[in-house]
Structures are given as C-alpha cells and as structure tokens.
Coordinates of N, CA and C in Angstrom, one line a residue:
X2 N 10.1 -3.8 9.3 CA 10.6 -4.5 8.1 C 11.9 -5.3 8.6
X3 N 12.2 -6.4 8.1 CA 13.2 -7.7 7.8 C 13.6 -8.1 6.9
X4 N 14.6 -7.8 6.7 CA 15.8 -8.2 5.2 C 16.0 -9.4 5.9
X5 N 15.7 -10.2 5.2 CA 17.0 -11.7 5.1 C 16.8 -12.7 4.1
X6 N 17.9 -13.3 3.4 CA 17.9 -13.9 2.3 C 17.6 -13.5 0.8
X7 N 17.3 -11.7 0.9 CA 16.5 -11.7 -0.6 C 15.4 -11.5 -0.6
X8 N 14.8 -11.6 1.1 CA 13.1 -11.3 1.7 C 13.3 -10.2 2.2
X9 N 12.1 -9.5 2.0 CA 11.8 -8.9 2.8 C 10.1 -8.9 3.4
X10 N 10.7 -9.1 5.3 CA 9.3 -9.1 5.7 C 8.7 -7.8 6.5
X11 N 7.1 -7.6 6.0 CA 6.8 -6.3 6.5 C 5.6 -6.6 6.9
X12 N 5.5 -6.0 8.1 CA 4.3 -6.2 9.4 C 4.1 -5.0 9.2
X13 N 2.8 -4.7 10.4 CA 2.2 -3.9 11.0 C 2.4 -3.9 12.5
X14 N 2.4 -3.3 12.9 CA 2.4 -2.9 14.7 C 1.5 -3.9 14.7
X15 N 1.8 -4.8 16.3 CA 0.9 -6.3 16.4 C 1.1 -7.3 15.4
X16 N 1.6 -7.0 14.5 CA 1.7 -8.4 13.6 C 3.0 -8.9 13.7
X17 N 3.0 -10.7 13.7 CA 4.4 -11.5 13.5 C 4.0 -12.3 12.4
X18 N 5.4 -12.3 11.9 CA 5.6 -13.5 10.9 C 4.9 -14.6 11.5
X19 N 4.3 -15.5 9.9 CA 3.5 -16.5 10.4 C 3.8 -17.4 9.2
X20 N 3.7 -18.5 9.2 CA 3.9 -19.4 8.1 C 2.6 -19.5 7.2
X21 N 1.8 -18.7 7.4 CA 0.5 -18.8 6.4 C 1.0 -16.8 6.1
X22 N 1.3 -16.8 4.8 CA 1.6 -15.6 4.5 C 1.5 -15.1 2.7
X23 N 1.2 -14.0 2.7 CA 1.6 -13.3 0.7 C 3.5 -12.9 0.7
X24 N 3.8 -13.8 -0.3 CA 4.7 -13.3 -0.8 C 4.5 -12.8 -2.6
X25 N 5.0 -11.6 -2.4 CA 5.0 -10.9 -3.7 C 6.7 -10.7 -4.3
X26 N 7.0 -11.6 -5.3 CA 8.1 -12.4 -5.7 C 8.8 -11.3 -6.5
X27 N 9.5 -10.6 -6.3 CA 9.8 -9.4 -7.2 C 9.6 -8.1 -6.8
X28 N 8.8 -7.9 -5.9 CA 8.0 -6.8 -5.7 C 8.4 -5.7 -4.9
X29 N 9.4 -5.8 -4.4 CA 10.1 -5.4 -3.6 C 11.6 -4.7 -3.9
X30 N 12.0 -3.9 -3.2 CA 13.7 -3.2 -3.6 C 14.8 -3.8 -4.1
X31 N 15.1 -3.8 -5.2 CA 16.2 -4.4 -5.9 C 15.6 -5.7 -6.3
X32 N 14.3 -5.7 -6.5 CA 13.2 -6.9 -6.9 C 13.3 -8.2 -5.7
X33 N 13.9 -8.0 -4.3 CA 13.3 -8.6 -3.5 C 11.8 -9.0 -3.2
X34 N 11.6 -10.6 -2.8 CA 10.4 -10.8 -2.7 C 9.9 -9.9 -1.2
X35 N 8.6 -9.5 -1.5 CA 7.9 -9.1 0.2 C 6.9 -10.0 0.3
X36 N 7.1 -10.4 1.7 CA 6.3 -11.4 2.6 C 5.5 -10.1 3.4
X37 N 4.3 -10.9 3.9 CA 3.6 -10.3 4.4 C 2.3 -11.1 4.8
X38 N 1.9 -10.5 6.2 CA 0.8 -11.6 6.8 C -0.3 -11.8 6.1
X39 N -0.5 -10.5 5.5 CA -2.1 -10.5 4.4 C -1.6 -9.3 3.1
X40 N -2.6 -9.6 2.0 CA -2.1 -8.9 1.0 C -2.1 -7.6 1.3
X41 N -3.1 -6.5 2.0 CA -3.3 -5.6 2.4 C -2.0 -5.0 2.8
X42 N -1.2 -5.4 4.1 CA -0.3 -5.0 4.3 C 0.9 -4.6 3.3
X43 N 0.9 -5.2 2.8 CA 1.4 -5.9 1.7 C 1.8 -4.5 0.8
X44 N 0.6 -4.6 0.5 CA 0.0 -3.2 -0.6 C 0.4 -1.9 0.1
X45 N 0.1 -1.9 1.7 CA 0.1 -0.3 2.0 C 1.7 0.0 1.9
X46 N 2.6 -1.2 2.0 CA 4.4 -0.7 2.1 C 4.4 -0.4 0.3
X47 N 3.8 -1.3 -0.3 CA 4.5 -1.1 -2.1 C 4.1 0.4 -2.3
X48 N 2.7 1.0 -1.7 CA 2.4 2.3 -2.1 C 2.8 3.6 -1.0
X49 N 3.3 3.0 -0.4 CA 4.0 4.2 0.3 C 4.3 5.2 -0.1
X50 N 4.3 6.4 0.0 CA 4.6 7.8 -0.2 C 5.4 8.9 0.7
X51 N 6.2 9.5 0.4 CA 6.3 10.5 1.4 C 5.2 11.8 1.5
X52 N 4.3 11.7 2.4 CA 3.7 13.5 2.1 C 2.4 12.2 2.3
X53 N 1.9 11.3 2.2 CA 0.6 10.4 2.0 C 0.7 9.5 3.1
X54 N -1.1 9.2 3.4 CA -1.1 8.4 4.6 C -1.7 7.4 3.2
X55 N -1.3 5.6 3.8 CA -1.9 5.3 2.5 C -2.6 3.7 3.2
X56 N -4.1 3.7 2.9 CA -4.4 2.8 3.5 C -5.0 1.1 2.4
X57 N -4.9 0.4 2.7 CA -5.3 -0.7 2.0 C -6.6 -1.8 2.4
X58 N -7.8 -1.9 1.9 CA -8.8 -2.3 2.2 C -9.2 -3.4 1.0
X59 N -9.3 -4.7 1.0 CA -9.4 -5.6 0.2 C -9.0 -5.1 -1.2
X60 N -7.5 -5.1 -0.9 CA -7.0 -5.3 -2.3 C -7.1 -3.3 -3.0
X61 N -8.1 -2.5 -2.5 CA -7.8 -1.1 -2.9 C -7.1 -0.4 -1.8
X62 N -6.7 1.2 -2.5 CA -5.7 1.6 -1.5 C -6.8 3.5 -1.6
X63 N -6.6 4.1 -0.4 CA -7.0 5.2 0.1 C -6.1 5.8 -0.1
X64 N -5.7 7.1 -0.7 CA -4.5 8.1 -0.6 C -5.1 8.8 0.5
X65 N -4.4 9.8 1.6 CA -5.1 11.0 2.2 C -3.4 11.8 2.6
X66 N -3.7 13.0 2.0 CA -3.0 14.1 2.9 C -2.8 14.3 4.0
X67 N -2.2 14.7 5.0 CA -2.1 14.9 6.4 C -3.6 16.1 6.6
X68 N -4.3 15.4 7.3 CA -5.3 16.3 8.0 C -7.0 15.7 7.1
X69 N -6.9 14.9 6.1 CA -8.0 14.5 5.0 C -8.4 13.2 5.9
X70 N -9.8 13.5 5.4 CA -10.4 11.7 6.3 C -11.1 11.0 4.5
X71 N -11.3 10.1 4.8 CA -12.1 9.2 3.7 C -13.9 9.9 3.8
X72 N -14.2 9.7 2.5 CA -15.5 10.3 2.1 C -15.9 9.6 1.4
X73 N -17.5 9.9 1.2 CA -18.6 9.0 0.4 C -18.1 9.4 -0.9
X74 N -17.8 10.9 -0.8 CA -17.5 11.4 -2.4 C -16.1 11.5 -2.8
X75 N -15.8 10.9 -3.8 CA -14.2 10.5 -4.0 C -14.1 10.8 -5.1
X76 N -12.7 10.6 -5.6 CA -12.1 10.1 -7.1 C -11.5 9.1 -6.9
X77 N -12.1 7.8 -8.4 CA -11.1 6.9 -8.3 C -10.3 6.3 -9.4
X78 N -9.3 5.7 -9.2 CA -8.4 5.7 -11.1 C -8.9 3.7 -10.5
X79 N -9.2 3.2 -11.5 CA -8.6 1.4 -11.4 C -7.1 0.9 -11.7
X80 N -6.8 0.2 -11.6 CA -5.6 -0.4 -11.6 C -4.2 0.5 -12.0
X81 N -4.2 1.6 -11.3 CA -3.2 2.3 -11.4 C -2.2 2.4 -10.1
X82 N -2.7 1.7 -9.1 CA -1.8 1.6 -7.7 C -0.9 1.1 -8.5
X83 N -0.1 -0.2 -6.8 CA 0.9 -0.9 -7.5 C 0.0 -2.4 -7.1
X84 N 0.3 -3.4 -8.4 CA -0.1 -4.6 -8.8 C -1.7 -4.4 -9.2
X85 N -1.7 -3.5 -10.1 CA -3.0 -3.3 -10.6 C -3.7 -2.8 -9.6
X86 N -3.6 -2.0 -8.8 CA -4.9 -1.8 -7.4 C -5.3 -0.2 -8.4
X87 N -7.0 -0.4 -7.2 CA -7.9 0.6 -7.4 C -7.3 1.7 -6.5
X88 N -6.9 3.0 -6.9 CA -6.5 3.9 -5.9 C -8.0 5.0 -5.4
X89 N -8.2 5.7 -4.6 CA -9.1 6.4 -4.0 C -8.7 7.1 -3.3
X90 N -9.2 8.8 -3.8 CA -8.4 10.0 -2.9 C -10.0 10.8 -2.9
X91 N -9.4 11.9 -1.8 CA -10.8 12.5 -1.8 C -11.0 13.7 -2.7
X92 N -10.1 14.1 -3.3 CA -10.4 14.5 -4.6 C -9.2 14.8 -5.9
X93 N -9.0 15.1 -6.7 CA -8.9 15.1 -8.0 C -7.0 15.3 -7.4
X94 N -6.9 16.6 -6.9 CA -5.7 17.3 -6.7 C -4.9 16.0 -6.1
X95 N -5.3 15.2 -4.9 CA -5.0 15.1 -4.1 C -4.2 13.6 -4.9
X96 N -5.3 12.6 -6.2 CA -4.9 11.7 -6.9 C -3.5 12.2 -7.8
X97 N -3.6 12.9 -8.3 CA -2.5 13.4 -8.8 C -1.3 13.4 -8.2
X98 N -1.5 14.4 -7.3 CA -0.4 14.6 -6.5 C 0.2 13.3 -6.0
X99 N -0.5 12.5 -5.5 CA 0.2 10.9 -5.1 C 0.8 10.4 -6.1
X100 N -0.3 10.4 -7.3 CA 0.2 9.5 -8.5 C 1.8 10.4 -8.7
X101 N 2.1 11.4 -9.0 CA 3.1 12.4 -9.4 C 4.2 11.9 -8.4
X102 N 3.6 12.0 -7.0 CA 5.5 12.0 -5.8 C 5.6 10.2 -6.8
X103 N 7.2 10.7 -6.3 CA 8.0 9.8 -6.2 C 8.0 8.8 -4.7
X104 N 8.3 7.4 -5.1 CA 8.2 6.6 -3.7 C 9.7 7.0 -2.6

C-alpha cells in the first residue's frame, strides 16, 4: 500500500501501478480514494479481515478460516461484501463469523 495525495494505492505481490487502473472514490480510510490495477484487488483490501483469508474472483469474494479450502458446497449471502459483492464461505459458521469481526 501507498498513501499520497488522498490515494491510496494497493497492489498485490508482482503488481505496479499502471495508468489503466479502478479507482474507488471514497472507499477507502478516512474516505480516501483506492486505486488499484483491477477491481478484484481492489475488493480483497476493502474486505480484509483479521482471522480471514479473503479472496476476490470477478467481482465475488471467498471468506476462508486458516486451514479451509473453497468447495462445491458453500453458503452464500449476495451483496453483502463491501460495494454490494456476493460473499462465499464454506459454511454457515464461518459467514457469520466474517460478517460479525470487525475490519
């Protein structure tokens, strides 16, 4: 992550700022805008968690516990991430508990 101006830019390992990018105008700490190479990225910093691995796949986001993999059989809430996203945990306890921590 990179503070400057009121931005904030957030990559991923291997990624650099690029002038073809998402900025999410508000979205960010103390309503700084977040830049980002693709919206995905994007998404996995807004839903961050402590205690959650949190992954982002066109626009939905994966919750998993330390030690949980992704499965055929899930729960899922719609637009209850952040910016309306579809969230997906591998089960009931697990959505909760995300939805519940604090960022």
């Amino acid at each position: 992550m990179e503070a400057s101006d009121g931005r904030l830019w957030v990559l991923k390992p291997g990624q650099e700022k690029s002038g073809e990018h998402v900025a999410l105008i508000g979205a960010g700490p103390q309503g700084m805008t977040v830049r980002a190479v693709d919206r995905d990225t994007a998404l996995e910093y807004l839903a961050a968690k402590p205690g959650f691995q949190v992954e982002a796949k066109d626009g939905r986001l994966w919750v998993l516990k330390p030690g949980q993999e992704k499965s055929g059989n899930h729960v899922a809430r719609i637009g209850v991430g952040p910016l309306g996203s579809t969230v997906r945990a591998v089960d009931a306890e697990t959505m909760e508990a995300y939805l519940a921590a604090q960022s």
